[in-house]
Short mmCIF file of C-alpha atoms in Angstrom, two decimals:
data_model
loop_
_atom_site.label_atom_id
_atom_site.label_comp_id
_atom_site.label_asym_id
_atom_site.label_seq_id
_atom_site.Cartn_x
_atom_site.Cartn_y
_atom_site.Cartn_z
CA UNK A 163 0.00 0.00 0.00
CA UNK A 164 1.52 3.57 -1.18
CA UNK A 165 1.89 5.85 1.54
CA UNK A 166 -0.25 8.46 1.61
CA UNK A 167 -0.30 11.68 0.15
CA UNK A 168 -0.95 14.83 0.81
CA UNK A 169 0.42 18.30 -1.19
CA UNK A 170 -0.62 20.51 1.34
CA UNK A 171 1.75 18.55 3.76
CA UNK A 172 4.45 18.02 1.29
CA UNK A 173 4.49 22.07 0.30
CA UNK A 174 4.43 22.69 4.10
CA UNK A 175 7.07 20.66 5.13
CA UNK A 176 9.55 21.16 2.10
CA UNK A 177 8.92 24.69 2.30
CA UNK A 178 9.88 24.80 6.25
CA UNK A 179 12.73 23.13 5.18
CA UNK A 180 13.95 24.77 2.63
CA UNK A 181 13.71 27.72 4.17
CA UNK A 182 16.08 26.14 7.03
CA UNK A 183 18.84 25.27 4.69
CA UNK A 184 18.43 28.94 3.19
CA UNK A 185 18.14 31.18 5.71
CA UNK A 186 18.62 29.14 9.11
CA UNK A 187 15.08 29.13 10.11
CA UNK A 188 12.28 27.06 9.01
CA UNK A 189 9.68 30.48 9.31
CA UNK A 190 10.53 31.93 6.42
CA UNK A 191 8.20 29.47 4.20
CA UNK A 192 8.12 30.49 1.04
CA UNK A 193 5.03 28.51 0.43
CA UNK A 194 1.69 30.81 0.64
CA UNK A 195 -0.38 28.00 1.77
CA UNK A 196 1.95 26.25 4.18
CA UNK A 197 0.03 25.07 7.47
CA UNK A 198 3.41 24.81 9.16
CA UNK A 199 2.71 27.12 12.71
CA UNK A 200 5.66 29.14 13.77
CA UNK A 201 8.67 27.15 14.59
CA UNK A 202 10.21 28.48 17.62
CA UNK A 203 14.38 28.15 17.53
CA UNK A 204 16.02 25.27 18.59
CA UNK A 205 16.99 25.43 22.44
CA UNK A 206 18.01 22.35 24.92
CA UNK A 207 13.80 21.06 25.77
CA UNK A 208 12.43 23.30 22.95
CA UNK A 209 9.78 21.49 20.36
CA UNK A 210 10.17 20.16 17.33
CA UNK A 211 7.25 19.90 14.27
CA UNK A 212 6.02 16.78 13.88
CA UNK A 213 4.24 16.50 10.05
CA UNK A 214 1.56 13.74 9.91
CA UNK A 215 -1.51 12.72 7.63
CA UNK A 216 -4.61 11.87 9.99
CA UNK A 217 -6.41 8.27 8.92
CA UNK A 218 -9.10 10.36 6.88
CA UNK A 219 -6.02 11.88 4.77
CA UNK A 220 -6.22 15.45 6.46
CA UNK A 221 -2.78 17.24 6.91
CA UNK A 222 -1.81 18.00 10.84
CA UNK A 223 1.50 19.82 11.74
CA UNK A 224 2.17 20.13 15.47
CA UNK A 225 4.66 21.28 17.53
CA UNK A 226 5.57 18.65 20.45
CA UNK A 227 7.97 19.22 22.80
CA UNK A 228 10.97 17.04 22.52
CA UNK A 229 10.92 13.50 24.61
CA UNK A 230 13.69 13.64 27.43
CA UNK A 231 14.98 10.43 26.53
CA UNK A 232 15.75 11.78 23.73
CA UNK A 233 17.58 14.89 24.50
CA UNK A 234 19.69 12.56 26.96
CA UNK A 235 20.89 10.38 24.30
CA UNK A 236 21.75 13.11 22.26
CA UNK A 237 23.55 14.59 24.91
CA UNK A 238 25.60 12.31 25.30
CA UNK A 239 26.11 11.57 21.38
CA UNK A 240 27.56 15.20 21.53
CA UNK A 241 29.82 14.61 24.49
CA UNK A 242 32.09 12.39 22.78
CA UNK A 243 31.87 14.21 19.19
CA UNK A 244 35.52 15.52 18.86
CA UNK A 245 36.70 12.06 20.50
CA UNK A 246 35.08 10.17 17.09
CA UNK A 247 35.90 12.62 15.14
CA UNK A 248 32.24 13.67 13.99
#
């Protein structure tokens, strides 16, 4: 079964991140009819956008705030960094 599709959702999200890769931020959308909410900057706890396609095939684009689990394990990914050389 294809996944599902969405162009509302796919302009939203490639325009986010586009304009991440251009300009370091993904609010300068350069999509008119992107659903994408503001994205506030990235800081230790802050959210991230999750991009998702509801069962009835309706776009949704919420912020959620980042699992601590998560943040831990990265944490400690980016303690030892400059010892693997990454």
């Amino acid at each position: 079964m294809p996944p599902p599709q969405n162009p509302v959702l796919d302009a939203s999200f490639a325009g986010s991140f586009l304009s991440f890769v251009k300009s370091l931020t993904p609010n300068n959308n350069p999509q008119k009819d992107s659903i994408t909410p503001f994205w506030k900057t990235y800081a230790l706890g802050n959210t991230e956008m999750v991009f998702n396609i509801t069962d009835a095939g309706d776009a949704v684009v919420d912020p959620v705030a980042t699992d601590s689990s998560l943040l831990e394990r990265c944490a400690f990914w980016w303690s030892i960094g400059a010892s693997t050389a990454q």
